[in-house]
């Protein structure tokens, strides 16, 4: 009776470890569901919207200008941020705020991306902390899940004029 109980316990633990490993790999490499908070991506993503983030793009270096990404915060490594990719390495980007009279430009260094929120007046982004290392990207947001009336792929950036093609 004791032997039968131990056998069932070890079998249960074995299945738990196996399924735990599968779940970890799925969330680490395939993607997951993310609840967004804060006003920095409005109107594209509202506070408390639920989105699906896929992680394969970052592993295959398929992140492009205009993509919305989940990134480890450069100023607080315990938290993640959601921002739009404005520039990739070598791209010329506008580093000044929209309200600035004189516009400053810079080039994104190798191995980095330039990130900005869609709500430029209420976003802490690369304009504050500079270019972000590519290695901090956790995933790329594919589509919005919640609220249901907004379900689907995300709209284009309301700040498309900030994408420079020089």
GROMACS .gro file of C-alpha atoms in nm:
model
  166
    1UNK     CA    1   0.000   0.000   0.000
    2UNK     CA    2   0.284   0.243   0.085
    3UNK     CA    3   0.470   0.143  -0.231
    4UNK     CA    4   0.159   0.205  -0.443
    5UNK     CA    5   0.112   0.550  -0.281
    6UNK     CA    6   0.477   0.644  -0.345
    7UNK     CA    7   0.451   0.529  -0.706
    8UNK     CA    8   0.144   0.748  -0.765
    9UNK     CA    9   0.311   1.043  -0.593
   10UNK     CA   10   0.628   1.016  -0.806
   11UNK     CA   11   0.423   0.970  -1.123
   12UNK     CA   12   0.224   1.284  -1.036
   13UNK     CA   13   0.545   1.479  -0.965
   14UNK     CA   14   0.696   1.357  -1.294
   15UNK     CA   15   0.394   1.475  -1.494
   16UNK     CA   16   0.393   1.806  -1.307
   17UNK     CA   17   0.760   1.870  -1.393
   18UNK     CA   18   0.707   1.770  -1.758
   19UNK     CA   19   0.405   1.995  -1.804
   20UNK     CA   20   0.578   2.274  -1.616
   21UNK     CA   21   0.873   2.256  -1.858
   22UNK     CA   22   0.640   2.256  -2.157
   23UNK     CA   23   0.450   2.558  -2.020
   24UNK     CA   24   0.776   2.744  -1.949
   25UNK     CA   25   0.905   2.685  -2.303
   26UNK     CA   26   0.570   2.788  -2.453
   27UNK     CA   27   0.558   3.116  -2.260
   28UNK     CA   28   0.931   3.190  -2.308
   29UNK     CA   29   0.963   3.110  -2.678
   30UNK     CA   30   0.614   3.116  -2.832
   31UNK     CA   31   0.428   3.392  -2.651
   32UNK     CA   32   0.168   3.477  -2.394
   33UNK     CA   33  -0.110   3.705  -2.284
   34UNK     CA   34  -0.019   4.048  -2.143
   35UNK     CA   35  -0.230   4.302  -1.954
   36UNK     CA   36  -0.115   4.653  -2.045
   37UNK     CA   37  -0.130   4.939  -1.798
   38UNK     CA   38  -0.065   5.308  -1.823
   39UNK     CA   39  -0.152   5.582  -2.072
   40UNK     CA   40   0.166   5.585  -2.283
   41UNK     CA   41   0.027   5.380  -2.576
   42UNK     CA   42  -0.313   5.553  -2.600
   43UNK     CA   43  -0.512   5.558  -2.827
   44UNK     CA   44  -0.376   5.231  -2.971
   45UNK     CA   45  -0.371   5.042  -2.640
   46UNK     CA   46  -0.579   5.164  -2.347
   47UNK     CA   47  -0.515   5.102  -1.977
   48UNK     CA   48  -0.614   4.742  -1.884
   49UNK     CA   49  -0.632   4.618  -2.245
   50UNK     CA   50  -0.531   4.254  -2.287
   51UNK     CA   51  -0.302   4.168  -2.580
   52UNK     CA   52  -0.121   3.864  -2.720
   53UNK     CA   53   0.257   3.892  -2.740
   54UNK     CA   54   0.459   3.652  -2.953
   55UNK     CA   55   0.825   3.594  -2.867
   56UNK     CA   56   0.964   3.430  -3.183
   57UNK     CA   57   1.031   3.763  -3.359
   58UNK     CA   58   1.290   3.871  -3.105
   59UNK     CA   59   1.477   3.540  -3.134
   60UNK     CA   60   1.491   3.563  -3.515
   61UNK     CA   61   1.563   3.939  -3.522
   62UNK     CA   62   1.238   4.010  -3.708
   63UNK     CA   63   1.142   4.327  -3.519
   64UNK     CA   64   1.055   4.608  -3.763
   65UNK     CA   65   0.977   4.979  -3.743
   66UNK     CA   66   0.618   5.029  -3.635
   67UNK     CA   67   0.598   4.709  -3.428
   68UNK     CA   68   0.471   4.737  -3.071
   69UNK     CA   69   0.698   4.547  -2.834
   70UNK     CA   70   0.713   4.441  -2.470
   71UNK     CA   71   1.052   4.538  -2.326
   72UNK     CA   72   1.227   4.510  -1.989
   73UNK     CA   73   1.229   4.865  -1.860
   74UNK     CA   74   1.577   5.022  -1.887
   75UNK     CA   75   1.509   5.225  -1.572
   76UNK     CA   76   1.342   4.946  -1.366
   77UNK     CA   77   1.444   4.588  -1.461
   78UNK     CA   78   1.163   4.443  -1.247
   79UNK     CA   79   0.896   4.583  -1.478
   80UNK     CA   80   0.808   4.557  -1.845
   81UNK     CA   81   0.702   4.840  -2.073
   82UNK     CA   82   0.500   4.848  -2.392
   83UNK     CA   83   0.627   5.083  -2.667
   84UNK     CA   84   0.639   5.120  -3.045
   85UNK     CA   85   0.965   5.071  -3.238
   86UNK     CA   86   1.043   5.400  -3.411
   87UNK     CA   87   1.397   5.322  -3.524
   88UNK     CA   88   1.632   5.026  -3.566
   89UNK     CA   89   2.011   5.026  -3.554
   90UNK     CA   90   2.154   5.279  -3.798
   91UNK     CA   91   1.826   5.468  -3.840
   92UNK     CA   92   1.807   5.845  -3.797
   93UNK     CA   93   1.547   5.937  -3.532
   94UNK     CA   94   1.403   6.258  -3.393
   95UNK     CA   95   1.516   6.271  -3.030
   96UNK     CA   96   1.326   6.585  -2.927
   97UNK     CA   97   0.974   6.619  -2.791
   98UNK     CA   98   0.693   6.716  -3.032
   99UNK     CA   99   0.653   7.054  -2.863
  100UNK     CA  100   1.021   7.150  -2.903
  101UNK     CA  101   1.075   7.426  -3.160
  102UNK     CA  102   1.418   7.302  -3.264
  103UNK     CA  103   1.428   6.934  -3.359
  104UNK     CA  104   1.728   6.719  -3.263
  105UNK     CA  105   1.820   6.405  -3.453
  106UNK     CA  106   2.049   6.115  -3.375
  107UNK     CA  107   2.135   5.771  -3.511
  108UNK     CA  108   2.038   5.451  -3.330
  109UNK     CA  109   2.357   5.262  -3.234
  110UNK     CA  110   2.427   4.903  -3.335
  111UNK     CA  111   2.236   4.646  -3.130
  112UNK     CA  112   1.973   4.899  -3.013
  113UNK     CA  113   1.622   5.018  -3.099
  114UNK     CA  114   1.447   5.352  -3.047
  115UNK     CA  115   1.114   5.320  -2.865
  116UNK     CA  116   0.834   5.570  -2.816
  117UNK     CA  117   0.481   5.557  -2.680
  118UNK     CA  118   0.195   5.656  -2.910
  119UNK     CA  119   0.086   5.914  -2.650
  120UNK     CA  120   0.394   6.136  -2.691
  121UNK     CA  121   0.287   6.387  -2.428
  122UNK     CA  122   0.248   6.120  -2.158
  123UNK     CA  123   0.518   5.861  -2.227
  124UNK     CA  124   0.852   5.785  -2.071
  125UNK     CA  125   1.048   5.632  -2.357
  126UNK     CA  126   1.374   5.656  -2.553
  127UNK     CA  127   1.345   6.033  -2.552
  128UNK     CA  128   1.414   6.005  -2.177
  129UNK     CA  129   1.646   5.703  -2.142
  130UNK     CA  130   1.796   5.682  -2.492
  131UNK     CA  131   1.826   5.384  -2.726
  132UNK     CA  132   1.727   5.048  -2.577
  133UNK     CA  133   1.943   4.734  -2.623
  134UNK     CA  134   1.778   4.477  -2.850
  135UNK     CA  135   1.834   4.212  -2.581
  136UNK     CA  136   1.574   4.379  -2.354
  137UNK     CA  137   1.292   4.305  -2.600
  138UNK     CA  138   1.066   4.032  -2.457
  139UNK     CA  139   0.809   4.003  -2.736
  140UNK     CA  140   0.608   4.167  -3.013
  141UNK     CA  141   0.239   4.240  -2.969
  142UNK     CA  142   0.033   4.078  -3.243
  143UNK     CA  143  -0.326   4.166  -3.161
  144UNK     CA  144  -0.564   4.289  -2.897
  145UNK     CA  145  -0.777   4.030  -2.715
  146UNK     CA  146  -0.979   4.249  -2.477
  147UNK     CA  147  -1.203   4.447  -2.490
  148UNK     CA  148  -1.393   4.231  -2.739
  149UNK     CA  149  -1.524   4.528  -2.939
  150UNK     CA  150  -1.158   4.614  -3.014
  151UNK     CA  151  -1.046   4.253  -3.083
  152UNK     CA  152  -0.801   4.220  -3.371
  153UNK     CA  153  -0.477   4.354  -3.508
  154UNK     CA  154  -0.348   4.686  -3.378
  155UNK     CA  155  -0.382   5.007  -3.574
  156UNK     CA  156  -0.094   5.199  -3.727
  157UNK     CA  157   0.094   5.459  -3.527
  158UNK     CA  158  -0.077   5.796  -3.489
  159UNK     CA  159   0.278   5.938  -3.498
  160UNK     CA  160   0.384   5.793  -3.834
  161UNK     CA  161   0.539   6.128  -3.923
  162UNK     CA  162   0.815   6.055  -3.665
  163UNK     CA  163   0.943   5.762  -3.872
  164UNK     CA  164   1.232   5.902  -4.074
  165UNK     CA  165   1.354   5.737  -4.392
  166UNK     CA  166   1.696   5.908  -4.416
   0.00000   0.00000   0.00000
